[in-house]
mmCIF file of C-alpha atoms in Angstrom:
data_model
loop_
_atom_site.group_PDB
_atom_site.id
_atom_site.type_symbol
_atom_site.label_atom_id
_atom_site.label_comp_id
_atom_site.label_asym_id
_atom_site.label_seq_id
_atom_site.Cartn_x
_atom_site.Cartn_y
_atom_site.Cartn_z
ATOM 1 C CA MET A 1 81.788 106.736 89.301
ATOM 2 C CA THR A 2 78.699 107.980 87.325
ATOM 3 C CA GLU A 3 77.123 106.110 84.329
ATOM 4 C CA THR A 4 77.984 108.951 81.748
ATOM 5 C CA VAL A 5 81.237 108.604 80.385
ATOM 6 C CA THR A 6 83.472 111.508 80.926
ATOM 7 C CA PRO A 7 84.952 113.185 77.790
ATOM 8 C CA ALA A 8 88.763 112.539 77.465
ATOM 9 C CA TRP A 9 89.113 116.579 77.229
ATOM 10 C CA ILE A 10 87.499 117.090 80.401
ATOM 11 C CA ILE A 11 90.170 114.193 81.995
ATOM 12 C CA LEU A 12 92.813 116.118 80.203
ATOM 13 C CA ILE A 13 92.187 119.341 81.745
ATOM 14 C CA ALA A 14 91.176 118.036 85.210
ATOM 15 C CA SER A 15 94.555 115.838 85.346
ATOM 16 C CA ILE A 16 96.592 118.807 84.770
ATOM 17 C CA PHE A 17 94.796 121.319 87.171
ATOM 18 C CA THR A 18 92.455 119.940 89.404
ATOM 19 C CA SER A 19 93.873 116.409 90.143
ATOM 20 C CA ASN A 20 97.550 117.289 89.324
ATOM 21 C CA ILE A 21 99.047 113.603 90.016
ATOM 22 C CA LEU A 22 101.878 115.278 91.996
ATOM 23 C CA LEU A 23 99.918 118.009 94.041
ATOM 24 C CA ALA A 24 96.752 116.310 94.784
ATOM 25 C CA ASN A 25 97.840 112.603 94.416
ATOM 26 C CA PHE A 26 101.653 113.040 95.709
ATOM 27 C CA LEU A 27 103.108 110.888 92.826
ATOM 28 C CA GLY A 28 106.560 111.265 91.879
ATOM 29 C CA MET A 29 107.771 113.393 94.689
ATOM 30 C CA CYS A 30 111.176 111.880 94.967
ATOM 31 C CA SER A 31 112.393 113.146 91.589
ATOM 32 C CA PHE A 32 110.370 116.168 92.048
ATOM 33 C CA LEU A 33 112.654 117.053 94.752
ATOM 34 C CA VAL A 34 116.052 116.166 93.483
ATOM 35 C CA CYS A 35 115.334 117.029 90.031
ATOM 36 C CA SER A 36 113.883 120.697 90.727
ATOM 37 C CA ARG A 37 116.983 122.589 91.305
ATOM 38 C CA GLN A 38 117.554 123.987 87.986
ATOM 39 C CA ILE A 39 114.773 124.884 85.349
ATOM 40 C CA PRO A 40 116.746 123.185 82.397
ATOM 41 C CA THR A 41 116.470 119.885 84.036
ATOM 42 C CA ALA A 42 113.014 120.260 85.192
ATOM 43 C CA ILE A 43 112.020 121.057 81.652
ATOM 44 C CA GLY A 44 114.106 117.718 80.559
ATOM 45 C CA LEU A 45 112.573 115.490 83.090
ATOM 46 C CA GLY A 46 109.031 116.892 82.601
ATOM 47 C CA THR A 47 109.028 116.394 79.240
ATOM 48 C CA ALA A 48 110.606 112.797 79.189
ATOM 49 C CA VAL A 49 107.672 112.070 82.158
ATOM 50 C CA THR A 50 104.870 113.171 79.852
ATOM 51 C CA PHE A 51 106.181 111.260 76.715
ATOM 52 C CA VAL A 52 106.471 107.896 78.839
ATOM 53 C CA MET A 53 103.639 108.103 80.801
ATOM 54 C CA THR A 54 101.208 108.764 77.637
ATOM 55 C CA PHE A 55 102.553 105.690 75.937
ATOM 56 C CA THR A 56 102.872 103.390 79.206
ATOM 57 C CA ALA A 57 99.631 104.458 80.000
ATOM 58 C CA ALA A 58 97.958 103.112 76.603
ATOM 59 C CA ILE A 59 100.061 100.078 76.400
ATOM 60 C CA ASN A 60 99.405 99.133 80.287
ATOM 61 C CA TYR A 61 95.690 99.680 79.235
ATOM 62 C CA GLY A 62 96.080 97.385 76.320
ATOM 63 C CA ILE A 63 97.962 94.433 78.273
ATOM 64 C CA TYR A 64 95.398 94.912 81.122
ATOM 65 C CA HIS A 65 92.314 94.434 79.210
ATOM 66 C CA GLY A 66 93.579 92.420 76.502
ATOM 67 C CA ILE A 67 95.550 89.811 78.292
ATOM 68 C CA LEU A 68 95.272 90.247 82.037
ATOM 69 C CA VAL A 69 91.257 90.303 82.682
ATOM 70 C CA PRO A 70 90.738 87.326 79.699
ATOM 71 C CA LEU A 71 93.135 85.447 81.689
ATOM 72 C CA HIS A 72 91.945 86.125 85.263
ATOM 73 C CA ILE A 73 95.177 87.415 86.367
ATOM 74 C CA GLU A 74 94.697 90.562 87.447
ATOM 75 C CA HIS A 75 96.515 90.472 90.836
ATOM 76 C CA LEU A 76 99.702 90.234 88.738
ATOM 77 C CA GLN A 77 99.193 93.804 87.417
ATOM 78 C CA PHE A 78 101.755 95.313 89.585
ATOM 79 C CA ILE A 79 104.255 93.029 88.141
ATOM 80 C CA VAL A 80 103.401 93.431 84.403
ATOM 81 C CA PHE A 81 102.805 97.158 84.893
ATOM 82 C CA ILE A 82 106.420 97.507 86.191
ATOM 83 C CA ALA A 83 108.061 95.316 83.507
ATOM 84 C CA VAL A 84 106.284 97.260 80.788
ATOM 85 C CA ILE A 85 107.318 100.451 81.854
ATOM 86 C CA ALA A 86 110.959 99.336 82.383
ATOM 87 C CA ALA A 87 111.132 97.653 79.034
ATOM 88 C CA PHE A 88 109.311 100.725 77.131
ATOM 89 C CA VAL A 89 111.942 102.932 78.929
ATOM 90 C CA GLN A 90 114.592 100.957 77.627
ATOM 91 C CA PHE A 91 113.455 100.809 74.096
ATOM 92 C CA VAL A 92 112.975 104.373 74.100
ATOM 93 C CA GLU A 93 116.273 104.882 75.419
ATOM 94 C CA MET A 94 117.972 102.611 72.299
ATOM 95 C CA PHE A 95 115.617 104.303 69.710
ATOM 96 C CA VAL A 96 116.676 107.940 70.778
ATOM 97 C CA GLU A 97 119.926 106.929 70.738
ATOM 98 C CA ARG A 98 120.109 105.601 67.404
ATOM 99 C CA PHE A 99 117.858 108.036 65.511
ATOM 100 C CA SER A 100 118.430 111.568 67.215
ATOM 101 C CA PRO A 101 121.679 111.874 69.263
ATOM 102 C CA PRO A 102 120.863 115.320 70.084
ATOM 103 C CA LEU A 103 117.407 114.336 71.872
ATOM 104 C CA TYR A 104 119.243 111.579 73.656
ATOM 105 C CA TYR A 105 121.572 113.698 75.118
ATOM 106 C CA ALA A 106 119.141 116.267 76.101
ATOM 107 C CA LEU A 107 116.718 113.229 77.609
ATOM 108 C CA GLY A 108 119.418 110.569 78.166
ATOM 109 C CA ILE A 109 120.146 110.808 81.626
ATOM 110 C CA PHE A 110 116.519 111.344 82.496
ATOM 111 C CA LEU A 111 115.207 107.869 81.216
ATOM 112 C CA PRO A 112 116.539 105.290 83.557
ATOM 113 C CA LEU A 113 115.293 107.243 86.575
ATOM 114 C CA ILE A 114 111.837 107.379 85.211
ATOM 115 C CA THR A 115 111.513 103.452 85.551
ATOM 116 C CA VAL A 116 111.395 104.225 89.372
ATOM 117 C CA ASN A 117 109.212 107.319 88.922
ATOM 118 C CA CYS A 118 106.004 106.131 91.123
ATOM 119 C CA ALA A 119 104.197 108.730 89.055
ATOM 120 C CA ILE A 120 104.347 106.346 86.039
ATOM 121 C CA LEU A 121 102.990 103.194 87.711
ATOM 122 C CA GLY A 122 100.608 105.407 89.814
ATOM 123 C CA ALA A 123 98.907 106.775 86.888
ATOM 124 C CA ALA A 124 98.619 103.035 85.029
ATOM 125 C CA LEU A 125 97.015 101.944 88.474
ATOM 126 C CA PHE A 126 94.568 104.956 88.290
ATOM 127 C CA LEU A 127 93.408 104.025 85.199
ATOM 128 C CA ILE A 128 92.524 100.821 86.055
ATOM 129 C CA LEU A 129 90.774 101.707 89.384
ATOM 130 C CA ARG A 130 88.559 104.220 87.803
ATOM 131 C CA ASN A 131 87.573 101.797 84.874
ATOM 132 C CA TYR A 132 88.831 104.113 81.904
ATOM 133 C CA THR A 133 88.154 103.889 78.549
ATOM 134 C CA PHE A 134 91.126 103.568 76.190
ATOM 135 C CA TRP A 135 91.010 107.304 74.979
ATOM 136 C CA GLN A 136 90.288 108.510 78.453
ATOM 137 C CA SER A 137 93.622 106.538 79.454
ATOM 138 C CA VAL A 138 95.476 108.154 77.076
ATOM 139 C CA ALA A 139 94.093 111.580 77.699
ATOM 140 C CA PHE A 140 94.785 110.639 81.645
ATOM 141 C CA GLY A 141 98.228 109.696 81.024
ATOM 142 C CA PHE A 142 99.278 112.795 78.656
ATOM 143 C CA GLY A 143 97.610 115.258 81.036
ATOM 144 C CA GLY A 144 99.178 113.752 83.937
ATOM 145 C CA GLY A 145 102.832 114.081 82.178
ATOM 146 C CA VAL A 146 101.969 117.283 81.663
ATOM 147 C CA GLY A 147 100.794 118.465 85.190
ATOM 148 C CA TRP A 148 103.829 116.859 86.576
ATOM 149 C CA ALA A 149 106.108 118.633 84.146
ATOM 150 C CA LEU A 150 104.230 122.108 85.125
ATOM 151 C CA ALA A 151 104.441 121.549 88.748
ATOM 152 C CA ILE A 152 108.256 120.789 88.875
ATOM 153 C CA ILE A 153 109.416 123.322 86.181
ATOM 154 C CA LEU A 154 107.472 125.862 88.400
ATOM 155 C CA MET A 155 109.223 124.442 91.475
ATOM 156 C CA ALA A 156 112.616 124.504 89.743
ATOM 157 C CA GLY A 157 111.948 128.529 89.060
ATOM 158 C CA LEU A 158 111.061 129.146 92.728
ATOM 159 C CA ARG A 159 114.254 127.136 94.248
ATOM 160 C CA GLN A 160 116.191 129.188 91.896
ATOM 161 C CA LYS A 161 114.858 132.303 93.307
ATOM 162 C CA MET A 162 115.059 131.128 96.640
ATOM 163 C CA MET A 163 118.964 130.528 96.705
ATOM 164 C CA TYR A 164 118.915 134.374 97.387
ATOM 165 C CA SER A 165 116.874 134.211 100.397
ATOM 166 C CA ASN A 166 117.528 132.326 103.855
ATOM 167 C CA PRO A 167 115.139 130.201 105.629
ATOM 168 C CA PRO A 168 115.575 129.253 109.483
ATOM 169 C CA LYS A 169 118.764 126.649 109.444
ATOM 170 C CA CYS A 170 116.633 123.718 110.390
ATOM 171 C CA PHE A 171 114.211 124.436 107.355
ATOM 172 C CA GLU A 172 116.862 124.492 104.763
ATOM 173 C CA GLY A 173 117.109 121.974 101.900
ATOM 174 C CA VAL A 174 113.790 119.766 101.621
ATOM 175 C CA ALA A 175 111.835 121.007 104.613
ATOM 176 C CA ILE A 176 111.140 124.235 102.875
ATOM 177 C CA VAL A 177 110.595 122.863 99.526
ATOM 178 C CA MET A 178 107.816 120.794 101.058
ATOM 179 C CA VAL A 179 106.029 123.886 102.402
ATOM 180 C CA ILE A 180 106.340 125.590 99.350
ATOM 181 C CA THR A 181 105.050 122.597 97.565
ATOM 182 C CA GLY A 182 102.081 122.777 99.897
ATOM 183 C CA VAL A 183 101.591 126.562 99.183
ATOM 184 C CA MET A 184 101.406 125.531 95.563
ATOM 185 C CA ALA A 185 98.991 122.858 95.942
ATOM 186 C CA MET A 186 96.617 125.163 98.091
ATOM 187 C CA ALA A 187 97.213 127.495 94.526
ATOM 188 C CA PHE A 188 96.156 124.555 92.556
ATOM 189 C CA MET A 189 93.053 123.968 94.598
ATOM 190 C CA GLY A 190 91.795 126.932 93.322
ATOM 191 C CA PHE A 191 91.115 125.397 90.007
ATOM 192 C CA ALA A 192 88.679 122.986 91.799
ATOM 193 C CA GLY A 193 85.199 123.320 90.500
ATOM 194 C CA MET A 194 86.510 124.101 87.061
ATOM 195 C CA VAL A 195 86.417 120.553 86.283
ATOM 196 C CA ALA A 196 85.734 117.302 88.520
ATOM 197 C CA ILE A 197 86.929 113.797 87.816
ATOM 198 C CA SER A 198 86.146 111.236 90.527
ATOM 199 C CA MET B 1 127.888 93.737 122.948
ATOM 200 C CA ALA B 2 131.246 91.960 123.049
ATOM 201 C CA ALA B 3 131.960 91.814 119.436
ATOM 202 C CA ASN B 4 133.638 88.842 117.941
ATOM 203 C CA PRO B 5 134.058 89.774 114.245
ATOM 204 C CA ILE B 6 135.550 86.705 113.279
ATOM 205 C CA ALA B 7 132.612 84.318 114.795
ATOM 206 C CA CYS B 8 130.210 87.021 113.218
ATOM 207 C CA ALA B 9 131.870 86.079 109.796
ATOM 208 C CA SER B 10 131.616 82.969 110.026
ATOM 209 C CA CYS B 11 128.138 82.447 111.218
ATOM 210 C CA GLY B 12 126.790 84.958 108.587
ATOM 211 C CA SER B 13 124.615 86.239 111.308
ATOM 212 C CA GLY B 14 125.144 90.255 112.216
ATOM 213 C CA LEU B 15 123.019 89.932 115.613
ATOM 214 C CA CYS B 16 126.112 88.330 117.519
ATOM 215 C CA GLY B 17 128.176 91.418 116.840
ATOM 216 C CA GLY B 18 127.264 95.099 117.870
ATOM 217 C CA LYS B 19 126.431 95.368 113.902
ATOM 218 C CA GLY B 20 122.783 93.912 114.803
ATOM 219 C CA ARG B 21 122.253 97.296 117.022
ATOM 220 C CA GLU B 22 123.909 99.614 115.123
ATOM 221 C CA THR B 23 122.070 98.658 111.695
ATOM 222 C CA PHE B 24 118.935 98.998 113.704
ATOM 223 C CA TYR B 25 119.774 102.487 115.057
ATOM 224 C CA GLN B 26 120.907 103.498 111.617
ATOM 225 C CA GLY B 27 117.620 102.586 110.137
ATOM 226 C CA THR B 28 115.043 104.017 112.607
ATOM 227 C CA TRP B 29 116.714 107.044 113.474
ATOM 228 C CA ALA B 30 120.225 107.992 112.257
ATOM 229 C CA ASN B 31 119.847 107.784 109.166
ATOM 230 C CA ASN B 32 115.543 107.443 109.096
ATOM 231 C CA PRO B 33 114.248 107.001 105.352
ATOM 232 C CA ILE B 34 112.017 109.918 105.463
ATOM 233 C CA SER B 35 113.305 112.580 107.494
ATOM 234 C CA ILE B 36 116.987 111.743 106.852
ATOM 235 C CA GLN B 37 117.320 110.526 103.324
ATOM 236 C CA VAL B 38 113.886 111.934 102.201
ATOM 237 C CA LEU B 39 113.053 108.613 100.251
ATOM 238 C CA GLY B 40 109.336 107.183 99.724
ATOM 239 C CA ILE B 41 107.715 110.437 100.622
ATOM 240 C CA CYS B 42 104.613 109.845 97.922
ATOM 241 C CA SER B 43 103.077 107.366 100.159
ATOM 242 C CA ALA B 44 104.012 109.132 103.599
ATOM 243 C CA LEU B 45 101.965 112.182 102.304
ATOM 244 C CA ALA B 46 99.203 110.310 100.519
ATOM 245 C CA VAL B 47 98.050 107.750 103.490
ATOM 246 C CA THR B 48 98.643 109.662 106.433
ATOM 247 C CA THR B 49 95.127 111.064 106.085
ATOM 248 C CA THR B 50 94.286 109.015 109.392
ATOM 249 C CA LEU B 51 96.307 107.130 111.608
ATOM 250 C CA ALA B 52 94.788 103.746 111.050
ATOM 251 C CA ASN B 53 95.807 104.206 107.178
ATOM 252 C CA SER B 54 99.177 105.259 108.611
ATOM 253 C CA LEU B 55 99.810 102.093 110.745
ATOM 254 C CA ILE B 56 98.752 99.419 108.208
ATOM 255 C CA MET B 57 100.965 101.078 105.474
ATOM 256 C CA GLY B 58 103.648 101.169 107.571
ATOM 257 C CA LEU B 59 103.118 97.457 108.716
ATOM 258 C CA ALA B 60 103.236 97.074 104.867
ATOM 259 C CA LEU B 61 106.492 98.761 104.491
ATOM 260 C CA ILE B 62 108.034 96.574 107.292
ATOM 261 C CA PHE B 63 106.876 93.226 106.010
ATOM 262 C CA VAL B 64 108.439 94.193 102.240
ATOM 263 C CA THR B 65 111.815 95.599 103.117
ATOM 264 C CA GLY B 66 112.170 92.827 105.496
ATOM 265 C CA MET B 67 111.336 89.639 103.453
ATOM 266 C CA SER B 68 112.973 91.609 100.057
ATOM 267 C CA ASN B 69 115.985 92.156 101.955
ATOM 268 C CA LEU B 70 115.947 88.777 103.061
ATOM 269 C CA ILE B 71 115.607 86.940 99.801
ATOM 270 C CA ILE B 72 117.722 89.456 97.897
ATOM 271 C CA SER B 73 120.460 89.018 100.510
ATOM 272 C CA LEU B 74 119.940 85.246 99.891
ATOM 273 C CA LEU B 75 120.467 85.669 96.253
ATOM 274 C CA ARG B 76 123.012 88.129 96.338
ATOM 275 C CA ALA B 77 125.794 85.570 94.938
ATOM 276 C CA THR B 78 123.630 84.426 92.339
ATOM 277 C CA ILE B 79 122.088 87.561 90.721
ATOM 278 C CA PRO B 80 124.228 88.704 87.907
ATOM 279 C CA ARG B 81 125.180 92.538 88.123
ATOM 280 C CA LYS B 82 123.803 93.417 85.009
ATOM 281 C CA VAL B 83 120.014 92.397 85.491
ATOM 282 C CA ARG B 84 119.908 92.675 89.318
ATOM 283 C CA MET B 85 117.481 95.959 88.892
ATOM 284 C CA ILE B 86 114.957 93.612 87.232
ATOM 285 C CA ALA B 87 115.618 90.847 89.799
ATOM 286 C CA GLU B 88 114.904 93.326 92.668
ATOM 287 C CA VAL B 89 111.782 94.518 91.417
ATOM 288 C CA ALA B 90 110.780 91.141 90.780
ATOM 289 C CA VAL B 91 111.412 90.339 93.937
ATOM 290 C CA ILE B 92 109.911 93.295 95.634
ATOM 291 C CA ALA B 93 106.770 93.018 93.519
ATOM 292 C CA THR B 94 106.234 89.564 94.578
ATOM 293 C CA PHE B 95 105.985 90.613 98.124
ATOM 294 C CA VAL B 96 103.991 93.738 97.375
ATOM 295 C CA ILE B 97 101.260 91.468 95.713
ATOM 296 C CA LEU B 98 101.636 89.118 98.834
ATOM 297 C CA PHE B 99 100.375 91.961 101.099
ATOM 298 C CA ASP B 100 97.754 93.395 98.784
ATOM 299 C CA GLN B 101 96.190 90.132 98.300
ATOM 300 C CA LEU B 102 96.095 89.519 102.141
ATOM 301 C CA LEU B 103 95.120 93.243 102.666
ATOM 302 C CA LYS B 104 91.957 92.166 99.808
ATOM 303 C CA ALA B 105 90.921 89.368 101.765
ATOM 304 C CA PHE B 106 91.144 90.334 105.738
ATOM 305 C CA TYR B 107 90.546 94.216 105.410
ATOM 306 C CA PHE B 108 88.925 95.251 102.617
ATOM 307 C CA SER B 109 87.876 98.545 103.479
ATOM 308 C CA MET B 110 91.281 99.419 104.201
ATOM 309 C CA SER B 111 92.624 97.980 100.701
ATOM 310 C CA GLU B 112 89.968 100.196 98.988
ATOM 311 C CA ARG B 113 91.005 103.422 101.114
ATOM 312 C CA LEU B 114 94.913 102.716 100.605
ATOM 313 C CA GLY B 115 93.613 102.482 96.493
ATOM 314 C CA PRO B 116 96.905 102.442 94.583
ATOM 315 C CA TYR B 117 99.311 103.449 97.397
ATOM 316 C CA VAL B 118 99.799 99.563 98.375
ATOM 317 C CA GLY B 119 100.747 98.637 94.707
ATOM 318 C CA LEU B 120 103.155 101.865 94.702
ATOM 319 C CA ILE B 121 105.317 100.503 97.480
ATOM 320 C CA ILE B 122 107.011 98.592 94.401
ATOM 321 C CA THR B 123 108.447 102.132 93.556
ATOM 322 C CA ASN B 124 109.159 103.319 96.971
ATOM 323 C CA CYS B 125 112.445 104.209 96.908
ATOM 324 C CA ILE B 126 113.068 103.146 100.260
ATOM 325 C CA VAL B 127 112.681 99.404 99.637
ATOM 326 C CA MET B 128 114.893 99.503 96.328
ATOM 327 C CA GLY B 129 117.343 101.719 98.053
ATOM 328 C CA ARG B 130 117.655 99.371 101.043
ATOM 329 C CA ALA B 131 118.126 96.541 98.341
ATOM 330 C CA GLU B 132 120.664 97.873 96.304
ATOM 331 C CA ALA B 133 122.777 99.507 99.155
ATOM 332 C CA PHE B 134 122.633 97.089 101.851
ATOM 333 C CA ALA B 135 120.829 93.629 101.098
ATOM 334 C CA LEU B 136 123.169 93.126 97.685
ATOM 335 C CA THR B 137 126.688 93.389 99.803
ATOM 336 C CA ASN B 138 125.367 92.004 103.606
ATOM 337 C CA PRO B 139 124.556 88.401 105.148
ATOM 338 C CA PRO B 140 120.817 87.583 105.475
ATOM 339 C CA LEU B 141 120.353 88.273 109.159
ATOM 340 C CA LEU B 142 121.798 91.425 109.191
ATOM 341 C CA SER B 143 119.927 92.467 105.971
ATOM 342 C CA VAL B 144 116.541 91.600 107.624
ATOM 343 C CA VAL B 145 117.293 93.862 110.510
ATOM 344 C CA ASP B 146 118.219 96.510 108.171
ATOM 345 C CA GLY B 147 115.214 95.850 106.362
ATOM 346 C CA LEU B 148 112.897 96.015 109.457
ATOM 347 C CA ALA B 149 114.641 98.869 111.073
ATOM 348 C CA ASN B 150 114.206 100.955 108.043
ATOM 349 C CA GLY B 151 110.493 100.028 107.585
ATOM 350 C CA ILE B 152 110.173 100.734 111.140
ATOM 351 C CA GLY B 153 111.561 104.240 110.906
ATOM 352 C CA TYR B 154 109.440 104.731 107.736
ATOM 353 C CA ALA B 155 105.895 103.524 109.797
ATOM 354 C CA PHE B 156 107.344 105.667 112.978
ATOM 355 C CA VAL B 157 107.365 108.483 110.664
ATOM 356 C CA LEU B 158 104.014 108.312 109.349
ATOM 357 C CA ALA B 159 102.450 107.520 112.391
ATOM 358 C CA ILE B 160 103.633 110.586 113.592
ATOM 359 C CA ILE B 161 102.074 112.517 110.609
ATOM 360 C CA GLY B 162 98.754 110.480 110.496
ATOM 361 C CA THR B 163 98.318 111.436 114.465
ATOM 362 C CA PHE B 164 98.732 114.619 113.741
ATOM 363 C CA ARG B 165 96.822 114.999 110.475
ATOM 364 C CA GLU B 166 93.824 113.327 112.063
ATOM 365 C CA LEU B 167 93.705 115.070 115.232
ATOM 366 C CA VAL B 168 93.867 118.916 113.684
ATOM 367 C CA GLY B 169 91.981 117.845 110.537
ATOM 368 C CA ASP B 170 89.613 115.618 112.036
ATOM 369 C CA GLY B 171 89.558 116.023 115.687
ATOM 370 C CA LYS B 172 90.265 112.156 116.169
ATOM 371 C CA ILE B 173 92.684 109.539 116.870
ATOM 372 C CA LEU B 174 91.747 106.576 115.477
ATOM 373 C CA GLY B 175 88.568 107.265 114.883
ATOM 374 C CA PHE B 176 87.983 108.268 118.595
ATOM 375 C CA THR B 177 86.699 111.751 119.284
ATOM 376 C CA VAL B 178 89.375 113.728 121.001
ATOM 377 C CA LEU B 179 88.706 117.572 120.330
ATOM 378 C CA SER B 180 85.247 117.518 120.818
ATOM 379 C CA GLU B 181 83.038 119.617 117.895
ATOM 380 C CA GLY B 182 81.657 122.068 120.797
ATOM 381 C CA TRP B 183 84.520 124.339 120.869
ATOM 382 C CA TYR B 184 87.437 122.657 118.276
ATOM 383 C CA VAL B 185 86.635 124.058 114.743
ATOM 384 C CA LYS B 186 88.061 121.105 112.200
ATOM 385 C CA ASN B 187 91.141 122.391 110.414
ATOM 386 C CA GLN B 188 90.050 120.571 106.903
ATOM 387 C CA LEU B 189 93.376 121.570 105.432
ATOM 388 C CA MET B 190 95.015 119.016 106.883
ATOM 389 C CA ILE B 191 92.988 116.448 105.475
ATOM 390 C CA LEU B 192 93.723 117.906 102.000
ATOM 391 C CA ALA B 193 96.784 117.925 99.954
ATOM 392 C CA PRO B 194 98.387 121.019 100.983
ATOM 393 C CA GLY B 195 98.310 120.082 105.005
ATOM 394 C CA ALA B 196 100.510 116.998 104.121
ATOM 395 C CA PHE B 197 102.935 118.507 102.468
ATOM 396 C CA ILE B 198 102.994 121.609 104.953
ATOM 397 C CA ALA B 199 102.984 119.028 107.864
ATOM 398 C CA LEU B 200 105.600 116.700 106.431
ATOM 399 C CA GLY B 201 107.790 119.962 105.970
ATOM 400 C CA PHE B 202 107.691 120.971 109.343
ATOM 401 C CA LEU B 203 108.249 117.625 110.883
ATOM 402 C CA ILE B 204 111.492 117.389 108.399
ATOM 403 C CA ALA B 205 112.510 120.957 110.213
ATOM 404 C CA ALA B 206 111.888 119.265 113.503
ATOM 405 C CA PHE B 207 114.135 116.205 112.781
ATOM 406 C CA ASN B 208 117.083 118.664 111.502
ATOM 407 C CA TYR B 209 116.356 120.996 114.666
ATOM 408 C CA ILE B 210 116.745 117.567 117.197
ATOM 409 C CA ASN B 211 120.022 116.566 115.070
ATOM 410 C CA ALA B 212 121.615 119.812 114.909
ATOM 411 C CA ARG B 213 121.053 120.311 118.580
ATOM 412 C CA GLY B 214 122.277 116.519 119.565
ATOM 413 C CA GLN B 215 125.462 117.160 117.131
ATOM 414 C CA LYS B 216 126.285 120.700 119.006
ATOM 415 C CA ALA B 217 125.539 118.756 122.607
ATOM 416 C CA GLU B 218 128.287 116.244 121.288
ATOM 417 C CA ALA B 219 130.694 119.109 120.379
ATOM 418 C CA LYS B 220 130.414 120.760 123.345
ATOM 419 C CA SER B 221 131.197 117.683 125.521
#
């Protein structure tokens, strides 16, 4: 950790490309594998994750530095973070259902899935580990969400094409998707050196 | 394995029938959480750069699934259905915090290396899945067996990936040099993220192949 503060926009770019939360930190793999069959589903889930991750990053930052640190109960961070995420998702679900039914029907089914998406909790834990400031945290949450959405949408496109190819029998299904994700991660490594965060 | 279902139901223990063994087999091999159900692979990819990391992570999961299955199974009659998710998460998080604190106290360097992935056991689908699918409907002892079996199944796959990545990527096993640098060129890709994805992809394919062959042999006989 360098003494100079990394500007928020660098963290934003880095969390989308160079340290993509899915391809470099392996977070949110479960829903990535299950929901990447169709592009519209992938877009819906990607949007929902971006939205929730941005806000929970901000809220969790506030709670950690505003409540847990002054009271010296940092070891409760896991349980507090997951509770915040679950409550936030529930709240958003009710809010969206009340004020924007079309959006609710588009995102509704994805919202409960997000509570157990480890990318959201992972983002909260990373921003504590890396000692981010408030705006850095928000940038990291938003960038992480966009990066995750980018990866799942790309994968959905590839998987739609892949329906017409026939891999070896034992590679069908998840195995070939893992190998392709590996190749995708390699491609994203090409961005390394553009910007870097620790 | 002389099954005595009535005695089993009355003592509430799964170990006295053939059920314990069947549950164990299901969790470790037939329904292996990683290679068959493809759950909880975030940590399987992230921590498997070395065998030591993989073993500690496996241990963490065995502990958490076993204990949380026990507690949730004991509470299964008292937890109202509506709030069961949050109750499960609370139980799981408690054990994760416990393990995290123990790791910080006794093996700090490992705790630093695993980083946030210990905390992420909370959202590990395996733990949640076992609580939801098994512990809520089965007696405590059998649930513990199920939890331990799934943890062992997870640890076993992690150990394979960990050994492979450490050996190919660094020429070492558990930190001891196996492939000497004189003639072996380290394949750094295996330590990096793409290597993890590709290694797991091939491992799942290998499991599929073995299972398909087993089924073929069964069909023949």
